[in-house]
Tab-separated table of C-alpha atoms and ligand atoms in Angstrom:
chain	number	residue	atom	x	y	z
H	1	MET	CA	0.223	0.279	0.138
H	2	LEU	CA	2.677	2.800	1.176
H	3	SER	CA	4.401	2.127	-2.941
H	4	ASP	CA	1.001	3.964	-4.113
H	5	PHE	CA	1.399	7.045	-2.193
H	6	HIS	CA	3.279	9.713	-4.670
H	7	PRO	CA	4.781	12.980	-2.704
H	8	ASP	CA	3.392	15.267	-5.087
H	9	GLU	CA	0.712	17.844	-3.872
H	10	THR	CA	-1.511	16.254	-7.392
H	11	PHE	CA	-1.454	12.903	-6.080
H	12	ALA	CA	-2.907	14.502	-2.288
H	13	HIS	CA	-5.969	16.119	-4.977
H	14	ALA	CA	-6.519	13.034	-6.746
H	15	LEU	CA	-6.998	10.765	-3.285
H	16	ASP	CA	-9.134	13.755	-2.461
H	17	ARG	CA	-11.490	13.073	-6.133
H	18	ALA	CA	-11.256	9.178	-5.825
H	19	ASP	CA	-12.772	9.183	-2.231
H	20	GLU	CA	-16.229	8.438	-1.564
H	21	LEU	CA	-16.317	10.092	1.704
H	22	ALA	CA	-14.856	13.590	0.619
H	23	GLY	CA	-19.058	14.919	0.651
H	24	PHE	CA	-18.796	14.498	4.578
H	25	ARG	CA	-15.786	17.313	5.384
H	26	GLU	CA	-19.153	20.128	3.646
H	27	GLN	CA	-20.986	18.831	7.025
H	28	PHE	CA	-18.788	20.529	9.159
H	29	HIS	CA	-17.664	23.621	10.574
H	30	PHE	CA	-13.521	24.305	10.777
H	31	PRO	CA	-12.256	26.945	13.363
H	32	VAL	CA	-10.464	29.678	11.783
H	33	HIS	CA	-6.224	30.878	12.398
H	34	PRO	CA	-6.744	34.076	14.625
H	35	ALA	CA	-4.012	35.691	12.728
H	36	THR	CA	-4.703	34.850	8.798
H	37	GLY	CA	-8.547	33.697	9.103
H	38	THR	CA	-7.909	30.404	7.038
H	39	PRO	CA	-9.336	27.410	8.779
H	40	GLN	CA	-7.020	25.334	10.803
H	41	LEU	CA	-5.757	22.591	9.600
H	42	TYR	CA	-7.680	20.558	12.290
H	43	PHE	CA	-6.006	17.255	13.127
H	44	CYS	CA	-7.922	17.007	17.215
H	45	GLY	CA	-10.728	15.082	16.861
H	46	HIS	CA	-9.099	12.979	19.605
H	47	SER	CA	-9.632	15.607	22.140
H	48	LEU	CA	-13.208	17.212	21.229
H	49	GLY	CA	-14.289	16.990	17.191
H	50	LEU	CA	-15.772	19.433	14.974
H	51	PRO	CA	-19.229	20.181	14.909
H	52	PRO	CA	-21.995	19.149	12.210
H	53	ASN	CA	-22.933	22.153	10.873
H	54	THR	CA	-26.681	20.468	11.360
H	55	ALA	CA	-25.816	21.011	15.451
H	56	ARG	CA	-26.283	24.083	15.984
H	57	GLN	CA	-30.111	23.610	14.486
H	58	ALA	CA	-30.697	20.522	16.470
H	59	VAL	CA	-30.181	22.404	19.759
H	60	LEU	CA	-32.109	26.048	18.218
H	61	GLU	CA	-35.096	23.217	17.386
H	62	GLU	CA	-35.644	21.764	20.868
H	63	LEU	CA	-35.008	25.376	21.931
H	64	ASP	CA	-37.648	26.190	20.410
H	65	ARG	CA	-39.785	22.832	21.374
H	66	TRP	CA	-39.561	23.933	25.066
H	67	ALA	CA	-40.344	27.838	24.333
H	68	ALA	CA	-43.391	26.543	22.233
H	69	LEU	CA	-44.708	23.336	24.393
H	70	GLY	CA	-43.119	23.643	27.565
H	71	VAL	CA	-43.854	20.547	29.908
H	72	ALA	CA	-46.143	19.134	27.258
H	73	GLY	CA	-42.627	18.443	25.466
H	74	HIS	CA	-42.401	15.451	27.242
H	75	PHE	CA	-44.649	14.239	25.119
H	76	THR	CA	-45.355	15.310	22.416
H	77	PRO	CA	-44.358	13.856	18.859
H	78	PRO	CA	-41.739	14.468	16.913
H	79	ARG	CA	-38.989	12.762	19.658
H	80	PRO	CA	-40.523	13.571	23.099
H	81	TRP	CA	-38.038	14.609	25.514
H	82	ALA	CA	-39.432	11.550	27.768
H	83	ASP	CA	-38.227	9.012	25.085
H	84	TYR	CA	-35.494	11.247	23.160
H	85	ASP	CA	-32.990	8.487	22.836
H	86	ALA	CA	-34.613	6.019	21.271
H	87	ASP	CA	-33.761	6.572	17.766
H	88	LEU	CA	-30.116	7.597	19.046
H	89	ARG	CA	-29.545	4.672	20.683
H	90	PRO	CA	-29.584	2.468	17.765
H	91	LEU	CA	-27.157	4.523	16.219
H	92	VAL	CA	-24.792	4.066	19.732
H	93	ALA	CA	-24.956	1.037	19.351
H	94	GLU	CA	-23.960	-0.045	15.953
H	95	LEU	CA	-21.074	2.213	17.218
H	96	VAL	CA	-19.629	0.061	19.862
H	97	GLY	CA	-20.433	-3.085	18.104
H	98	ALA	CA	-24.107	-3.808	20.590
H	99	GLN	CA	-27.319	-4.434	21.063
H	100	PRO	CA	-29.599	-1.490	21.485
H	101	GLU	CA	-30.591	-2.809	25.174
H	102	GLU	CA	-27.333	-3.104	25.679
H	103	VAL	CA	-26.327	1.122	25.640
H	104	ALA	CA	-27.562	3.553	27.473
H	105	ILE	CA	-26.390	7.317	26.657
H	106	ALA	CA	-26.093	9.185	30.050
H	107	ASN	CA	-24.219	11.788	32.585
H	108	SER	CA	-20.269	11.779	31.057
H	109	LEU	CA	-17.225	9.108	30.917
H	110	THR	CA	-15.725	9.137	34.634
H	111	VAL	CA	-19.334	9.089	35.910
H	112	ASN	CA	-20.460	6.505	34.617
H	113	LEU	CA	-17.283	4.488	34.913
H	114	HIS	CA	-17.793	4.783	38.922
H	115	LEU	CA	-21.839	3.638	38.498
H	116	LEU	CA	-20.729	1.287	36.737
H	117	MET	CA	-17.404	-0.208	39.093
H	118	ALA	CA	-20.477	0.172	41.699
H	119	SER	CA	-21.947	-3.159	39.906
H	120	PHE	CA	-18.831	-5.183	38.566
H	121	TYR	CA	-15.696	-3.840	40.772
H	122	ARG	CA	-17.111	-5.871	44.180
H	123	PRO	CA	-14.017	-6.705	45.682
H	124	THR	CA	-13.274	-9.730	48.348
H	125	ARG	CA	-10.486	-10.176	50.492
H	126	GLU	CA	-9.371	-12.597	48.149
H	127	ARG	CA	-10.192	-11.154	44.741
H	128	TYR	CA	-9.327	-7.195	44.855
H	129	LYS	CA	-7.171	-6.401	42.163
H	130	ILE	CA	-7.977	-3.676	39.482
H	131	PHE	CA	-5.508	-4.610	36.369
H	132	MET	CA	-5.478	-1.436	34.370
H	133	GLU	CA	-2.925	-0.850	30.797
H	134	ALA	CA	0.413	1.283	32.205
H	135	ARG	CA	-0.840	4.853	31.224
H	136	PRO	CA	-4.363	4.913	31.168
H	137	PHE	CA	-5.851	8.372	31.511
H	138	PRO	CA	-5.588	9.802	34.526
H	139	SER	CA	-9.253	9.958	35.264
H	140	ASP	CA	-9.222	6.104	34.770
H	141	ARG	CA	-7.112	5.332	37.358
H	142	TYR	CA	-8.137	8.650	39.904
H	143	ALA	CA	-11.892	5.995	39.536
H	144	ALA	CA	-9.834	2.756	40.301
H	145	ILE	CA	-7.495	4.161	43.107
H	146	SER	CA	-10.926	5.939	44.511
H	147	GLN	CA	-12.868	2.659	44.166
H	148	ALA	CA	-10.578	0.954	45.631
H	149	GLN	CA	-10.201	3.252	48.515
H	150	PHE	CA	-13.477	3.598	49.178
H	151	HIS	CA	-13.932	-0.614	49.628
H	152	GLY	CA	-11.614	-0.321	52.221
H	153	PHE	CA	-8.006	-1.733	50.055
H	154	HIS	CA	-4.746	0.168	49.946
H	155	PRO	CA	-4.797	1.385	45.975
H	156	ALA	CA	-0.958	0.638	45.928
H	157	GLU	CA	-2.026	-2.873	46.585
H	158	ALA	CA	-4.953	-3.197	44.322
H	159	VAL	CA	-4.646	-0.956	41.202
H	160	VAL	CA	-1.898	-2.760	39.004
H	161	GLU	CA	-0.857	-0.719	35.833
H	162	ILE	CA	0.232	-3.686	33.139
H	163	ARG	CA	3.546	-1.623	31.915
H	164	PRO	CA	5.599	-2.377	28.630
H	165	ARG	CA	8.649	-4.197	28.479
H	166	GLN	CA	11.975	-2.111	29.437
H	167	GLY	CA	12.609	0.127	27.156
H	168	GLU	CA	9.003	-0.393	24.902
H	169	ASP	CA	5.574	2.026	24.818
H	170	LEU	CA	3.350	-0.348	24.310
H	171	LEU	CA	1.884	-3.528	25.877
H	172	ARG	CA	2.576	-6.934	24.035
H	173	THR	CA	-1.167	-9.180	24.280
H	174	GLU	CA	0.780	-12.033	25.565
H	175	ASP	CA	2.186	-9.981	28.579
H	176	ILE	CA	-1.414	-9.006	29.365
H	177	LEU	CA	-2.988	-12.327	29.307
H	178	GLU	CA	1.186	-13.221	31.072
H	179	GLN	CA	-0.242	-11.188	34.579
H	180	LEU	CA	-3.425	-12.288	34.156
H	181	GLU	CA	-2.194	-15.855	33.973
H	182	ARG	CA	-0.139	-15.476	36.843
H	183	ASN	CA	-2.464	-12.997	39.024
H	184	GLY	CA	-6.092	-13.688	37.474
H	185	GLU	CA	-7.206	-14.958	40.814
H	186	ALA	CA	-6.823	-12.064	42.726
H	187	VAL	CA	-8.414	-9.923	39.943
H	188	ALA	CA	-11.993	-8.424	40.377
H	189	LEU	CA	-11.696	-6.532	37.428
H	190	VAL	CA	-9.649	-5.580	34.058
H	191	LEU	CA	-9.877	-1.990	32.777
H	192	LEU	CA	-8.526	-0.990	30.189
H	193	GLY	CA	-9.159	1.674	27.187
H	194	ALA	CA	-9.712	-0.357	24.122
H	195	VAL	CA	-7.315	2.936	22.398
H	196	ASN	CA	-4.476	4.280	25.138
H	197	TYR	CA	-4.725	7.597	25.128
H	198	ALA	CA	-1.464	7.966	25.026
H	199	THR	CA	0.116	5.829	22.411
H	200	GLY	CA	-2.992	5.316	20.223
H	201	GLN	CA	-2.419	1.596	21.048
H	202	PHE	CA	-5.700	-0.384	20.514
H	203	PHE	CA	-5.857	-3.134	22.517
H	204	ASP	CA	-6.877	-7.402	21.122
H	205	ILE	CA	-8.980	-7.077	23.030
H	206	ALA	CA	-11.251	-10.852	22.703
H	207	PRO	CA	-8.362	-12.861	23.496
H	208	ILE	CA	-7.613	-10.757	27.104
H	209	VAL	CA	-11.662	-11.182	27.802
H	210	GLU	CA	-11.741	-14.678	27.406
H	211	LEU	CA	-8.946	-15.562	29.381
H	212	ALA	CA	-10.232	-12.447	32.023
H	213	HIS	CA	-13.618	-14.536	32.522
H	214	ALA	CA	-11.910	-18.026	32.239
H	215	LYS	CA	-10.157	-16.502	35.112
H	216	GLY	CA	-13.380	-15.549	36.969
H	217	CYS	CA	-12.779	-11.627	36.421
H	218	LEU	CA	-14.640	-9.293	34.868
H	219	VAL	CA	-13.656	-6.896	32.100
H	220	CYS	CA	-14.697	-3.159	31.610
H	221	ILE	CA	-13.429	-1.313	28.398
H	222	ASP	CA	-12.917	2.255	27.958
H	223	ALA	CA	-13.931	2.974	25.091
H	224	ALA	CA	-13.123	6.968	24.516
H	225	HIS	CA	-10.172	6.547	22.580
H	226	ALA	CA	-11.976	3.883	20.381
H	227	ILE	CA	-15.786	4.676	19.469
H	228	GLY	CA	-16.188	6.913	16.201
H	229	ASN	CA	-12.202	6.033	15.643
H	230	VAL	CA	-12.115	2.333	15.078
H	231	PRO	CA	-14.849	-0.801	15.055
H	232	LEU	CA	-15.416	-1.541	18.226
H	233	ALA	CA	-17.634	-5.204	18.511
H	234	LEU	CA	-18.367	-5.042	22.322
H	235	HIS	CA	-20.870	-7.678	22.690
H	236	ALA	CA	-18.697	-9.662	20.129
H	237	TRP	CA	-15.686	-9.449	22.670
H	238	ASP	CA	-17.759	-10.560	25.401
H	239	VAL	CA	-16.644	-7.543	27.589
H	240	ASP	CA	-19.499	-6.747	31.193
H	241	CYS	CA	-19.632	-3.178	30.697
H	242	ALA	CA	-17.679	-0.384	28.552
H	243	VAL	CA	-18.540	3.435	29.097
H	244	TRP	CA	-16.856	6.137	26.214
H	245	CYS	CA	-17.796	9.860	25.944
H	246	HIS	CA	-18.575	10.963	22.566
H	247	TYR	CA	-17.021	14.354	22.537
H	248	LYS	CA	-13.980	13.028	20.519
H	249	TYR	CA	-14.230	11.262	17.779
H	250	VAL	CA	-18.130	10.835	17.739
H	251	ASN	CA	-17.998	15.243	17.527
H	252	ALA	CA	-21.161	16.088	20.312
H	253	GLY	CA	-19.957	18.987	21.875
H	254	PRO	CA	-18.197	20.119	25.083
H	255	GLY	CA	-18.952	18.071	27.791
H	256	ALA	CA	-21.480	16.253	25.932
H	257	VAL	CA	-23.478	13.326	27.601
H	258	GLY	CA	-21.512	10.213	27.613
H	259	GLY	CA	-22.494	6.357	27.034
H	260	PHE	CA	-22.075	3.061	28.147
H	261	PHE	CA	-22.275	-0.931	27.828
H	262	VAL	CA	-24.015	-3.739	29.727
H	263	HIS	CA	-23.508	-7.004	28.406
H	264	ALA	CA	-26.867	-8.994	27.571
H	265	ARG	CA	-25.823	-11.571	29.647
H	266	HIS	CA	-26.620	-8.580	32.797
H	267	ALA	CA	-29.540	-7.427	31.295
H	268	ARG	CA	-31.966	-9.291	33.841
H	269	ARG	CA	-29.348	-9.779	36.185
H	270	PHE	CA	-31.810	-7.509	39.052
H	271	ASP	CA	-29.949	-8.766	42.006
H	272	VAL	CA	-26.492	-6.863	41.161
H	273	PRO	CA	-26.655	-3.902	43.048
H	274	ARG	CA	-26.047	-0.392	41.924
H	275	PHE	CA	-27.258	3.103	42.340
H	276	VAL	CA	-30.904	3.445	41.753
H	277	GLY	CA	-32.934	6.628	40.239
H	278	TRP	CA	-36.163	6.664	38.401
H	279	TRP	CA	-34.686	6.807	35.137
H	280	GLY	CA	-33.954	3.135	35.790
H	281	HIS	CA	-36.991	1.870	36.434
H	282	ARG	CA	-38.989	0.352	33.762
H	283	VAL	CA	-39.998	2.628	31.249
H	284	GLU	CA	-43.752	1.182	31.473
H	285	THR	CA	-44.676	2.250	35.045
H	286	ARG	CA	-42.114	4.684	35.432
H	287	PHE	CA	-45.020	7.488	35.864
H	288	GLN	CA	-47.034	5.954	38.185
H	289	MET	CA	-43.566	6.970	40.501
H	290	PRO	CA	-44.774	3.217	42.614
H	291	ASP	CA	-42.355	3.921	46.048
H	292	ALA	CA	-41.077	0.199	45.351
H	293	TYR	CA	-39.204	-0.078	42.159
H	294	ASP	CA	-38.606	-2.554	39.329
H	295	LEU	CA	-36.321	-2.294	37.234
H	296	ALA	CA	-35.962	-1.750	33.576
H	297	PRO	CA	-33.732	-4.480	32.020
H	298	GLY	CA	-30.265	-4.260	29.888
H	299	ALA	CA	-28.063	-0.910	30.584
H	300	ALA	CA	-31.622	0.759	30.798
H	301	GLY	CA	-31.419	-0.668	34.453
H	302	TRP	CA	-28.423	1.506	35.367
H	303	GLN	CA	-29.716	4.620	33.773
H	304	ILE	CA	-30.362	7.173	37.152
H	305	SER	CA	-31.595	10.234	35.884
H	306	ASN	CA	-34.030	11.997	33.263
H	307	LEU	CA	-32.064	12.913	29.237
H	308	PRO	CA	-30.614	16.064	28.771
H	309	ILE	CA	-32.332	16.846	25.843
H	310	PHE	CA	-29.535	19.726	24.531
H	311	SER	CA	-26.596	17.538	24.593
H	312	MET	CA	-28.215	14.474	23.308
H	313	ALA	CA	-29.198	17.315	20.503
H	314	ALA	CA	-26.765	18.129	19.801
H	315	LEU	CA	-24.875	14.307	19.099
H	316	ARG	CA	-27.797	13.581	17.114
H	317	PRO	CA	-26.917	15.154	14.065
H	318	SER	CA	-23.198	13.216	14.364
H	319	LEU	CA	-24.659	9.661	14.905
H	320	GLU	CA	-26.278	10.679	11.539
H	321	LEU	CA	-23.365	11.162	9.535
H	322	PHE	CA	-21.661	8.334	10.733
H	323	HIS	CA	-24.337	5.981	10.185
H	324	GLN	CA	-24.411	7.042	6.468
H	325	ALA	CA	-20.613	6.539	6.545
H	326	SER	CA	-20.445	3.732	7.992
H	327	MET	CA	-17.550	3.199	10.628
H	328	LEU	CA	-15.755	0.008	8.203
H	329	ARG	CA	-15.560	3.133	5.411
H	330	LEU	CA	-14.102	5.164	7.930
H	331	ARG	CA	-12.154	2.567	9.310
H	332	GLU	CA	-10.606	2.049	5.772
H	333	LYS	CA	-9.734	5.808	5.314
H	334	SER	CA	-8.761	6.379	8.347
H	335	ILE	CA	-6.273	3.455	7.586
H	336	ARG	CA	-5.052	5.408	4.704
H	337	LEU	CA	-5.133	9.179	5.862
H	338	THR	CA	-2.388	7.807	8.798
H	339	GLU	CA	-0.599	5.601	6.258
H	340	TYR	CA	-0.384	8.556	3.503
H	341	LEU	CA	0.380	10.705	6.635
H	342	LEU	CA	3.642	8.282	7.886
H	343	THR	CA	4.797	7.628	4.339
H	344	LEU	CA	4.661	11.132	3.822
H	345	LEU	CA	7.484	11.773	6.507
H	346	GLY	CA	9.424	9.029	6.009
H	347	ASN	CA	11.816	8.048	9.016
H	348	THR	CA	12.912	11.927	9.526
H	349	GLY	CA	11.849	13.529	12.507
H	350	PRO	CA	10.572	12.479	16.124
H	351	ALA	CA	10.430	8.694	17.062
H	352	LEU	CA	6.563	7.127	16.162
H	353	ILE	CA	5.761	6.033	19.570
H	354	SER	CA	2.219	4.173	18.541
H	355	PRO	CA	2.190	1.688	16.630
H	356	ARG	CA	3.580	1.195	13.010
H	357	ASP	CA	0.961	-1.583	12.567
H	358	PRO	CA	-2.160	-0.227	11.389
H	359	ALA	CA	-4.405	-2.772	12.900
H	360	ALA	CA	-3.355	-2.277	16.476
H	361	ARG	CA	-3.781	1.495	16.246
H	362	GLY	CA	-6.710	4.017	14.927
H	363	GLY	CA	-6.479	7.200	13.476
H	364	GLN	CA	-3.875	8.298	16.451
H	365	LEU	CA	-0.279	8.780	16.215
H	366	SER	CA	1.704	9.844	18.574
H	367	TRP	CA	5.856	11.035	18.593
H	368	ARG	CA	8.111	11.441	21.595
H	369	VAL	CA	9.291	14.694	21.416
H	370	PRO	CA	11.384	16.532	24.420
H	371	GLU	CA	9.736	19.602	24.496
H	372	PRO	CA	6.276	19.433	22.735
H	373	ARG	CA	4.965	23.063	23.578
H	374	GLN	CA	7.296	24.356	22.015
H	375	LEU	CA	6.280	22.316	18.824
H	376	ALA	CA	3.446	22.260	19.395
H	377	ALA	CA	3.509	25.949	19.033
H	378	SER	CA	5.114	26.221	15.920
H	379	LEU	CA	3.043	24.107	14.632
H	380	HIS	CA	-0.494	26.388	15.924
H	381	ALA	CA	1.242	28.798	14.373
H	382	ALA	CA	1.088	27.655	11.160
H	383	GLY	CA	-2.179	26.681	11.309
H	384	VAL	CA	-2.191	23.132	12.297
H	385	VAL	CA	-4.130	21.942	15.418
H	386	VAL	CA	-2.797	18.895	17.744
H	387	ASP	CA	-2.003	18.774	20.689
H	388	VAL	CA	0.264	17.109	23.965
H	389	ARG	CA	0.932	14.933	26.928
H	390	GLU	CA	2.969	15.965	29.104
H	391	PRO	CA	6.490	15.743	29.621
H	392	ASP	CA	7.059	14.333	26.502
H	393	ILE	CA	4.319	13.034	23.693
H	394	LEU	CA	2.775	14.947	20.604
H	395	ARG	CA	-0.221	13.606	19.165
H	396	LEU	CA	-2.556	13.606	16.345
H	397	ALA	CA	-5.661	12.306	15.178
H	398	VAL	CA	-7.220	12.088	11.707
H	399	ALA	CA	-10.878	12.182	11.378
H	400	PRO	CA	-11.848	10.448	8.268
H	401	LEU	CA	-15.436	12.672	8.192
H	402	TYR	CA	-13.663	15.779	7.941
H	403	ASN	CA	-10.680	15.461	7.058
H	404	SER	CA	-9.088	14.842	3.637
H	405	PHE	CA	-5.769	13.675	2.403
H	406	HIS	CA	-4.358	17.471	0.952
H	407	ASP	CA	-5.052	18.203	4.641
H	408	VAL	CA	-2.387	15.139	5.285
H	409	TRP	CA	-0.524	16.747	2.726
H	410	ARG	CA	-0.209	19.863	3.842
H	411	PHE	CA	0.445	19.336	6.980
H	412	ALA	CA	2.826	16.773	5.779
H	413	ALA	CA	4.934	19.829	4.341
H	414	ILE	CA	4.796	22.105	7.432
H	415	TRP	CA	5.529	19.098	9.674
H	416	ARG	CA	8.747	19.285	7.866
H	417	HIS	CA	9.080	22.307	7.890
H	418	VAL	CA	9.211	22.722	11.716
H	419	THR	CA	10.548	20.019	13.393
H	420	GLU	CA	13.652	20.860	10.763
H	421	ARG	CA	13.923	23.732	12.784
H	422	PHE	CA	13.341	22.389	16.489
H	423	PHE	CA	15.558	19.465	15.802
H	424	ALA	CA	18.243	22.180	14.434
H	425	THR	CA	17.887	24.684	17.178
H	426	THR	CA	17.396	22.002	20.014
H	427	GLY	CA	20.083	20.398	19.409
H	428	ARG	CA	18.714	16.825	18.769
R	1	PLP	C1	-11.653	11.681	27.620
R	1	PLP	C2	-11.418	11.040	28.605
R	1	PLP	C3	-11.795	10.757	29.480
R	1	PLP	C4	-12.569	12.137	30.208
R	1	PLP	O1	-13.419	12.010	31.382
R	1	PLP	P1	-14.979	12.991	31.549
R	1	PLP	O2	-15.186	12.224	33.090
R	1	PLP	O3	-15.445	12.654	30.135
R	1	PLP	O4	-14.576	14.315	31.677
R	1	PLP	C5	-11.933	9.739	30.308
R	1	PLP	N1	-11.184	8.414	30.234
R	1	PLP	C6	-10.182	8.282	28.743
R	1	PLP	C7	-10.055	7.187	28.856
R	1	PLP	C8	-10.684	9.196	28.333
R	1	PLP	O5	-10.111	9.239	27.201
């Protein structure tokens, strides 16, 4: 595939002309560079995705319905607020590889992680450990530590981060399996990012779940950096539960409502302890407001509060675009974009941390850079939006819904120019 890419600009345009997903780009707003007034080269969809053009209208519509209907909006079609998520859940389920009953749209990521850990991290004296990947997103680490403490365990004992081998950045599946094989009996929960936020590594989840289950552990997947980035198969992989946000690759806006997954296997296990609110009640009788609760089956039984309509309204347009484009076609384009980029950059410049094998990562590429803030600032000045994770990582991601091959070509030209100067002045 690599040898198919030529370095000249006309070839980038030819790739865009041949791209059947190219039209989706026009459905998005790009931020404008403050100095030049031209649209930025946006490669930060792993942090905050861009707004679809129709998101504004979708939110305004609900504001107007509120003004026109007042409380009646809860039950007035189309899309009564009381079950506003009805047609969104199948679209989210499609993205994570789940049945619609296995997903719920609610709260935000870390809140959902705590709520699901209340059910799926039930440590005992013998089995109390949480296995995580090294360098998890800090919020996940804090959640795990505080959950262990909440149950009276010492986090240094209970929270185990599986580290890469000496001198390596990526985790080998065989090493995760080996640790589980050795210590699995003491592990209550395996908590794994599907795609690691720092390295972009996409873990081989199915064999990990299989061995974890054989050892009697439960598995929770954090899909924040995976949803909308790589195809997921949460149901087929047999994970017990999962959480994610919608503001990264899914483009639902800052602080957008999150989502979670509970495997169908647990759908009718009403005995699983959990924190309950009225939105976890069976929908048929929810509004009779009985004294005792009767839990809804599926992920709905873990919902607590009524729905944040404006946030869900902003989520809808992007989900529809994903549905039209299809995650499989987007994944194909994402791989071609990153392969093209790496081909253009060649072997010069900073060291790539992310897997070179596209099957082992999504659209995110991370480089080890001595002073990443300086390099990011130079790129920003040239109109490129990327981000930094201290102390030494520069990250970018392609978003195949709105990034073009010509974006990648322009980025590569700027990157070569900026890094040459940068590495000349820092002397590395
Ligand atoms: C983005 C991200 C979060 C953010 O958590 P919020 O609760 O949405 O603020 C947490 N965990 C991971 C792995 C993330 O990528």
